[in-house]
Short mmCIF file of N, CA and C in Angstrom, two decimals:
data_model
loop_
_atom_site.label_atom_id
_atom_site.label_comp_id
_atom_site.label_asym_id
_atom_site.label_seq_id
_atom_site.Cartn_x
_atom_site.Cartn_y
_atom_site.Cartn_z
N MET A 1 66.47 120.01 5.10
CA MET A 1 67.35 121.00 5.64
C MET A 1 66.63 122.69 5.23
N THR A 2 67.01 123.27 6.17
CA THR A 2 66.65 124.79 5.89
C THR A 2 67.69 125.40 4.95
N TYR A 3 67.40 126.52 4.46
CA TYR A 3 68.28 127.02 3.56
C TYR A 3 68.78 128.68 3.93
N GLY A 4 68.03 128.87 5.10
CA GLY A 4 68.04 130.11 5.76
C GLY A 4 69.46 130.48 6.43
N LYS A 5 69.79 129.29 6.87
CA LYS A 5 71.27 129.56 7.56
C LYS A 5 72.17 129.58 6.53
N PRO A 6 72.52 128.88 5.64
CA PRO A 6 73.41 128.85 4.23
C PRO A 6 73.10 130.62 3.90
N PHE A 7 72.08 130.91 3.57
CA PHE A 7 71.49 132.19 2.86
C PHE A 7 72.33 133.39 3.67
N LEU A 8 71.77 133.11 5.21
CA LEU A 8 72.05 134.37 6.32
C LEU A 8 73.93 134.35 6.19
N ALA A 9 74.49 132.99 5.95
CA ALA A 9 76.24 133.10 5.83
C ALA A 9 76.80 133.59 5.02
N GLY A 10 75.77 133.02 3.78
CA GLY A 10 76.65 133.88 2.56
C GLY A 10 76.04 135.32 2.36
N PHE A 11 75.00 135.92 2.70
CA PHE A 11 74.96 137.46 2.90
C PHE A 11 75.60 138.36 3.89
N MET A 12 76.14 137.19 5.10
CA MET A 12 76.85 138.20 5.81
C MET A 12 78.55 138.15 5.38
N SER A 13 79.04 136.88 4.73
CA SER A 13 80.11 136.79 4.36
C SER A 13 80.29 137.74 3.17
N THR A 14 79.60 138.01 2.40
CA THR A 14 79.50 139.13 1.02
C THR A 14 80.14 140.46 2.38
N LEU A 15 79.33 140.76 3.11
CA LEU A 15 79.55 142.12 3.75
C LEU A 15 80.50 142.14 4.38
N ILE A 16 80.90 140.99 5.26
CA ILE A 16 82.18 141.16 5.86
C ILE A 16 83.62 140.80 4.93
N PHE A 17 83.81 139.33 4.49
CA PHE A 17 84.89 138.82 4.35
C PHE A 17 85.08 139.35 2.66
N HIS A 18 83.93 139.37 1.82
CA HIS A 18 84.28 139.64 0.20
C HIS A 18 84.58 141.27 0.05
N GLN A 19 83.55 141.93 0.84
CA GLN A 19 83.78 143.24 0.73
C GLN A 19 85.17 144.12 1.47
N GLY A 20 85.18 143.12 2.72
CA GLY A 20 86.23 143.22 3.81
C GLY A 20 87.46 143.28 2.79
N LEU A 21 87.89 142.35 2.16
CA LEU A 21 89.01 142.05 1.37
C LEU A 21 89.32 143.14 0.34
N PHE A 22 88.08 143.15 -0.46
CA PHE A 22 87.93 144.46 -1.15
C PHE A 22 88.34 145.96 -0.86
N LEU A 23 87.91 145.92 0.37
CA LEU A 23 88.69 147.20 0.96
C LEU A 23 89.97 147.41 1.06
N VAL A 24 90.61 146.21 1.60
CA VAL A 24 91.91 145.89 1.34
C VAL A 24 92.47 146.37 0.08
N PHE A 25 92.21 145.69 -0.77
CA PHE A 25 92.75 146.17 -2.07
C PHE A 25 92.38 147.47 -2.63
N TYR A 26 91.56 148.21 -2.14
CA TYR A 26 91.40 149.65 -2.52
C TYR A 26 92.10 150.28 -1.90
N LEU A 27 92.28 150.28 -0.76
CA LEU A 27 93.58 150.75 0.33
C LEU A 27 94.53 150.81 -0.11
N ALA A 28 94.75 149.39 -0.51
CA ALA A 28 96.12 149.17 -1.30
C ALA A 28 96.45 149.69 -2.57
N GLY A 29 95.24 150.29 -3.37
CA GLY A 29 95.87 150.68 -4.71
C GLY A 29 95.64 149.97 -5.46
N LEU A 30 94.96 148.92 -5.35
CA LEU A 30 94.60 147.49 -6.24
C LEU A 30 93.18 147.37 -6.88
N ALA A 31 92.60 147.96 -6.42
CA ALA A 31 91.04 148.03 -6.78
C ALA A 31 90.59 149.60 -7.19
N PRO A 32 90.35 149.86 -8.43
CA PRO A 32 89.73 151.17 -8.81
C PRO A 32 88.63 151.72 -8.36
N GLU A 33 87.83 150.97 -7.75
CA GLU A 33 86.89 151.87 -6.82
C GLU A 33 86.86 151.05 -5.37
N ALA A 34 85.75 152.03 -4.72
CA ALA A 34 85.71 151.22 -3.29
C ALA A 34 84.24 150.72 -3.30
N PRO A 35 84.57 149.71 -1.78
CA PRO A 35 83.88 148.48 -1.84
C PRO A 35 82.33 149.38 -1.07
N TYR A 36 81.79 148.44 -0.84
CA TYR A 36 80.50 148.85 -0.16
C TYR A 36 79.43 149.98 -1.24
N SER A 37 79.64 149.70 -2.16
CA SER A 37 78.98 150.84 -3.25
C SER A 37 77.30 151.00 -3.14
N LEU A 38 77.09 151.95 -2.86
CA LEU A 38 75.63 151.98 -2.74
C LEU A 38 75.08 152.63 -3.91
N ALA A 39 75.65 152.56 -5.18
CA ALA A 39 75.25 153.17 -6.18
C ALA A 39 74.08 151.80 -6.64
N ARG A 40 72.89 152.28 -7.55
CA ARG A 40 71.86 151.37 -7.64
C ARG A 40 71.96 150.68 -8.91
N THR A 41 71.33 149.55 -8.54
CA THR A 41 71.24 148.70 -9.95
C THR A 41 70.06 148.54 -10.64
N TRP A 42 70.46 148.04 -11.77
CA TRP A 42 69.40 148.09 -12.73
C TRP A 42 68.76 146.64 -12.64
N PRO A 43 67.48 146.51 -12.76
CA PRO A 43 66.42 147.36 -12.79
C PRO A 43 65.75 147.55 -11.58
N PHE A 44 65.65 147.38 -10.38
CA PHE A 44 65.16 147.87 -9.35
C PHE A 44 65.88 148.85 -8.42
N GLY A 45 66.62 149.19 -8.53
CA GLY A 45 67.21 150.36 -7.60
C GLY A 45 67.89 150.15 -6.67
N VAL A 46 68.34 148.76 -6.28
CA VAL A 46 68.68 148.32 -5.08
C VAL A 46 70.42 148.67 -4.70
N PRO A 47 70.81 148.97 -3.81
CA PRO A 47 72.30 149.69 -3.52
C PRO A 47 72.80 148.23 -3.98
N ASP A 48 73.97 148.46 -4.79
CA ASP A 48 75.15 147.38 -5.65
C ASP A 48 75.37 146.53 -4.19
N VAL A 49 75.68 147.36 -3.36
CA VAL A 49 76.12 146.21 -1.96
C VAL A 49 75.21 145.14 -1.48
N LEU A 50 73.99 145.71 -1.58
CA LEU A 50 72.93 144.64 -0.79
C LEU A 50 72.64 144.12 -1.96
N SER A 51 72.42 144.20 -3.19
CA SER A 51 72.29 143.22 -4.18
C SER A 51 73.34 142.06 -4.39
N LEU A 52 74.64 142.52 -4.03
CA LEU A 52 75.87 141.38 -4.30
C LEU A 52 75.89 140.71 -3.07
N ALA A 53 75.31 141.06 -1.95
CA ALA A 53 74.94 140.22 -0.59
C ALA A 53 73.95 139.28 -0.54
N PHE A 54 72.61 139.73 -1.51
CA PHE A 54 71.72 138.93 -1.91
C PHE A 54 72.23 137.57 -2.74
N TRP A 55 72.96 138.00 -3.86
CA TRP A 55 73.79 136.92 -4.44
C TRP A 55 74.48 136.11 -3.93
N GLY A 56 75.16 136.70 -2.89
CA GLY A 56 75.79 135.87 -1.89
C GLY A 56 75.23 134.83 -1.07
N GLY A 57 74.15 135.10 -0.72
CA GLY A 57 73.13 134.28 0.13
C GLY A 57 72.91 133.52 -1.07
N VAL A 58 72.16 133.58 -2.20
CA VAL A 58 71.85 132.39 -3.03
C VAL A 58 72.71 131.67 -3.49
N TRP A 59 74.08 132.29 -3.58
CA TRP A 59 75.31 131.23 -4.04
C TRP A 59 75.74 130.62 -2.42
N ALA A 60 75.34 130.79 -1.55
CA ALA A 60 75.79 129.86 -0.12
C ALA A 60 74.87 128.63 -0.05
N ILE A 61 73.92 128.51 -0.84
CA ILE A 61 72.88 127.43 -0.68
C ILE A 61 73.59 126.15 -1.40
N PRO A 62 74.08 126.17 -2.69
CA PRO A 62 74.66 125.14 -3.33
C PRO A 62 76.44 125.15 -2.97
N ALA A 63 76.61 126.11 -2.28
CA ALA A 63 78.13 125.80 -1.67
C ALA A 63 78.05 125.03 -0.34
N TRP A 64 76.96 125.31 0.60
CA TRP A 64 76.74 124.38 1.31
C TRP A 64 76.29 122.85 1.02
N LEU A 65 75.90 122.80 0.36
CA LEU A 65 75.50 121.45 -0.32
C LEU A 65 77.07 120.56 -0.71
N VAL A 66 77.84 121.60 -1.29
CA VAL A 66 79.20 120.73 -1.46
C VAL A 66 80.05 120.40 -0.68
N PHE A 67 80.03 121.50 0.42
CA PHE A 67 81.30 121.26 1.60
C PHE A 67 80.68 120.82 2.66
N ARG A 68 78.97 120.78 3.11
CA ARG A 68 78.86 120.42 4.47
C ARG A 68 79.18 119.25 4.87
N ASP A 69 79.30 118.27 4.13
CA ASP A 69 79.40 116.96 4.59
C ASP A 69 81.21 116.27 4.46
N SER A 70 81.77 117.56 3.93
CA SER A 70 83.22 116.94 4.20
C SER A 70 84.19 116.98 5.53
N GLY A 71 85.04 116.25 5.50
CA GLY A 71 85.97 116.24 6.73
C GLY A 71 86.38 117.51 7.10
N ARG A 72 87.33 117.28 8.26
CA ARG A 72 87.69 118.69 8.85
C ARG A 72 88.68 119.50 7.95
N VAL A 73 89.62 119.07 6.96
CA VAL A 73 90.24 119.80 6.53
C VAL A 73 89.62 120.25 5.04
N GLY A 74 88.98 119.02 4.65
CA GLY A 74 88.40 119.10 3.39
C GLY A 74 86.70 120.07 3.34
N TYR A 75 86.33 120.44 4.76
CA TYR A 75 85.31 121.44 4.73
C TYR A 75 85.80 122.74 4.47
N TRP A 76 87.31 123.51 5.00
CA TRP A 76 87.48 124.50 5.00
C TRP A 76 87.97 124.76 3.41
N VAL A 77 88.83 123.42 2.86
CA VAL A 77 89.31 123.66 1.47
C VAL A 77 87.94 123.89 0.44
N ARG A 78 87.08 122.49 0.46
CA ARG A 78 85.83 122.80 -0.07
C ARG A 78 85.30 124.07 -0.43
N ALA A 79 85.05 124.77 0.85
CA ALA A 79 84.69 125.80 0.79
C ALA A 79 85.17 127.19 0.15
N VAL A 80 86.51 127.28 0.00
CA VAL A 80 87.43 128.39 -0.14
C VAL A 80 87.26 127.84 -1.63
N VAL A 81 87.70 126.66 -2.18
CA VAL A 81 87.87 126.14 -3.66
C VAL A 81 86.33 126.45 -4.58
N PHE A 82 85.22 125.99 -3.66
CA PHE A 82 84.01 126.50 -4.39
C PHE A 82 83.87 128.03 -4.53
N GLY A 83 83.92 128.39 -3.45
CA GLY A 83 83.82 130.03 -3.47
C GLY A 83 84.80 130.75 -4.79
N ALA A 84 85.69 130.40 -4.70
CA ALA A 84 86.94 130.97 -5.59
C ALA A 84 86.47 130.54 -6.99
N LEU A 85 86.12 129.23 -7.48
CA LEU A 85 85.85 129.16 -8.72
C LEU A 85 84.25 129.53 -9.21
N ALA A 86 83.26 128.51 -8.50
CA ALA A 86 81.88 128.62 -9.18
C ALA A 86 81.36 130.36 -9.22
N PRO A 87 81.16 130.92 -8.25
CA PRO A 87 81.02 132.19 -8.44
C PRO A 87 81.59 133.13 -9.42
N SER A 88 82.96 132.99 -9.24
CA SER A 88 84.04 133.90 -9.90
C SER A 88 83.78 133.35 -11.74
N ALA A 89 83.40 132.06 -11.95
CA ALA A 89 83.59 131.36 -13.17
C ALA A 89 82.01 132.19 -14.14
N VAL A 90 80.89 132.38 -12.89
CA VAL A 90 79.78 132.94 -13.53
C VAL A 90 80.27 134.42 -13.70
N ALA A 91 80.42 135.10 -12.86
CA ALA A 91 80.85 136.70 -13.10
C ALA A 91 81.65 137.11 -14.19
N LEU A 92 83.03 136.21 -14.04
CA LEU A 92 83.73 136.48 -15.21
C LEU A 92 83.21 136.25 -16.91
N PHE A 93 82.22 135.30 -16.91
CA PHE A 93 81.94 134.42 -18.14
C PHE A 93 80.35 134.84 -18.65
N VAL A 94 80.01 135.48 -17.45
CA VAL A 94 78.69 135.61 -17.79
C VAL A 94 77.95 136.92 -17.71
N VAL A 95 78.30 137.39 -16.11
CA VAL A 95 77.96 138.90 -15.52
C VAL A 95 78.77 139.99 -16.36
N PHE A 96 80.09 139.62 -16.19
CA PHE A 96 80.79 140.66 -16.95
C PHE A 96 80.63 141.05 -18.31
N PRO A 97 80.57 140.08 -19.35
CA PRO A 97 79.56 140.25 -20.62
C PRO A 97 78.39 141.05 -20.56
N LEU A 98 77.62 140.31 -19.61
CA LEU A 98 76.11 141.57 -19.56
C LEU A 98 76.54 142.70 -19.14
N LYS A 99 77.54 142.90 -18.61
CA LYS A 99 77.62 144.57 -18.23
C LYS A 99 78.32 145.05 -18.96
N GLY A 100 78.71 144.55 -20.24
CA GLY A 100 79.56 145.32 -21.03
C GLY A 100 81.31 145.33 -20.79
N LEU A 101 81.61 144.41 -19.61
CA LEU A 101 83.27 144.38 -19.15
C LEU A 101 83.75 143.52 -19.96
N GLY A 102 83.42 142.80 -20.82
CA GLY A 102 84.08 141.71 -21.54
C GLY A 102 84.27 140.31 -20.89
N LEU A 103 84.65 139.58 -21.73
CA LEU A 103 84.80 138.21 -21.30
C LEU A 103 86.18 137.94 -20.22
N ALA A 104 85.51 137.64 -19.28
CA ALA A 104 86.82 137.68 -18.26
C ALA A 104 87.52 138.74 -17.67
N GLY A 105 86.82 139.86 -17.88
CA GLY A 105 87.36 141.00 -17.53
C GLY A 105 88.40 141.67 -18.72
N GLY A 106 88.39 141.22 -19.67
CA GLY A 106 89.13 141.27 -21.09
C GLY A 106 90.28 140.65 -20.77
N TRP A 107 90.24 139.14 -20.00
CA TRP A 107 91.41 138.42 -19.99
C TRP A 107 92.50 138.91 -18.77
N ASP A 108 92.07 140.12 -17.94
CA ASP A 108 93.11 140.68 -17.32
C ASP A 108 93.61 139.75 -16.31
N PRO A 109 94.73 139.43 -15.91
CA PRO A 109 95.26 138.53 -14.75
C PRO A 109 94.93 139.36 -13.70
N ALA A 110 94.70 140.50 -13.36
CA ALA A 110 94.57 140.70 -12.50
C ALA A 110 93.12 141.33 -11.64
N VAL A 111 92.32 141.04 -12.81
CA VAL A 111 90.33 140.89 -12.57
C VAL A 111 90.66 139.50 -12.26
N ILE A 112 91.09 138.77 -12.92
CA ILE A 112 90.81 137.24 -12.46
C ILE A 112 91.35 136.65 -11.09
N ALA A 113 92.78 137.43 -10.97
CA ALA A 113 92.95 136.82 -9.54
C ALA A 113 92.16 137.16 -8.32
N GLY A 114 91.73 138.90 -9.11
CA GLY A 114 90.96 139.43 -7.63
C GLY A 114 89.70 138.72 -7.57
N ALA A 115 89.11 138.06 -8.65
CA ALA A 115 87.55 137.41 -8.59
C ALA A 115 87.99 136.20 -7.84
N LEU A 116 89.12 135.49 -8.04
CA LEU A 116 89.36 134.50 -7.25
C LEU A 116 89.94 134.48 -5.97
N MET A 117 90.20 135.50 -5.47
CA MET A 117 90.51 135.86 -4.20
C MET A 117 89.28 136.43 -3.35
N LEU A 118 88.65 137.40 -4.09
CA LEU A 118 87.50 137.74 -3.29
C LEU A 118 86.65 136.70 -2.94
N ASN A 119 86.02 136.13 -3.84
CA ASN A 119 85.11 134.78 -3.85
C ASN A 119 85.39 133.77 -2.90
N GLY A 120 86.88 133.28 -2.86
CA GLY A 120 87.63 132.23 -1.84
C GLY A 120 87.42 132.94 -0.69
N ALA A 121 87.34 134.18 -0.31
CA ALA A 121 87.46 134.88 1.00
C ALA A 121 85.96 134.85 1.32
N TRP A 122 85.26 134.57 0.50
CA TRP A 122 83.33 134.58 0.92
C TRP A 122 83.01 133.32 1.28
N GLY A 123 83.88 132.13 0.19
CA GLY A 123 83.67 130.92 0.66
C GLY A 123 84.41 130.64 2.03
N PHE A 124 85.25 130.79 2.54
CA PHE A 124 85.73 130.91 3.99
C PHE A 124 84.70 131.45 4.75
N GLY A 125 84.29 132.78 4.41
CA GLY A 125 83.48 133.11 5.28
C GLY A 125 81.56 132.66 5.38
N VAL A 126 81.64 131.92 4.32
CA VAL A 126 80.36 131.03 4.72
C VAL A 126 80.72 129.66 5.51
N ALA A 127 81.70 129.44 5.29
CA ALA A 127 82.00 127.89 6.08
C ALA A 127 82.12 128.52 7.37
N LEU A 128 82.53 129.59 7.86
CA LEU A 128 82.81 130.14 9.06
C LEU A 128 81.31 130.40 9.77
N GLY A 129 80.66 131.13 8.69
CA GLY A 129 79.42 131.34 9.06
C GLY A 129 78.66 130.52 9.73
N MET A 130 78.58 129.17 8.84
CA MET A 130 77.62 128.02 9.09
C MET A 130 78.01 127.55 10.51
N ARG A 131 79.39 127.33 10.26
CA ARG A 131 80.02 127.09 12.05
C ARG A 131 79.63 128.01 13.15
N LEU A 132 79.84 128.89 13.07
CA LEU A 132 78.82 130.11 14.21
C LEU A 132 77.24 129.45 14.36
N LEU A 133 76.54 129.50 12.96
CA LEU A 133 75.41 129.11 13.27
C LEU A 133 75.08 127.52 13.57
N GLY A 134 75.92 127.01 14.02
CA GLY A 134 75.77 125.36 14.63
C GLY A 134 75.75 124.65 13.51
N GLU A 135 75.99 124.45 12.55
CA GLU A 135 75.89 123.77 11.28
C GLU A 135 77.15 123.31 10.96
#
């Protein structure tokens, strides 16, 4: 199996589905900062949105291994559930504390729900991307 297609699907899903839903949240006043941030990340100075898309591509590889052999409905359900749970858990319990944001965003229900929805949308986008790429 080649990992290029899942990586591409995850990268693009981050830009379209994750950041697209984040834009909807921002325009509705539900997110404190705008999506598609070009702020530089540490330590390499890569724009935040490209770093996020890169990691979306990396996460898409195990996601694809989880849902690729599922049946018709299971394919979509597993993609959304994997997307909602796995990257969200790592973000909330590893990345946020490393960035000084507090474990699980300080246990703020809005932060947790937002992570689950954004990453669930990303998972859907990965599944759709893989279908569009012929997988």
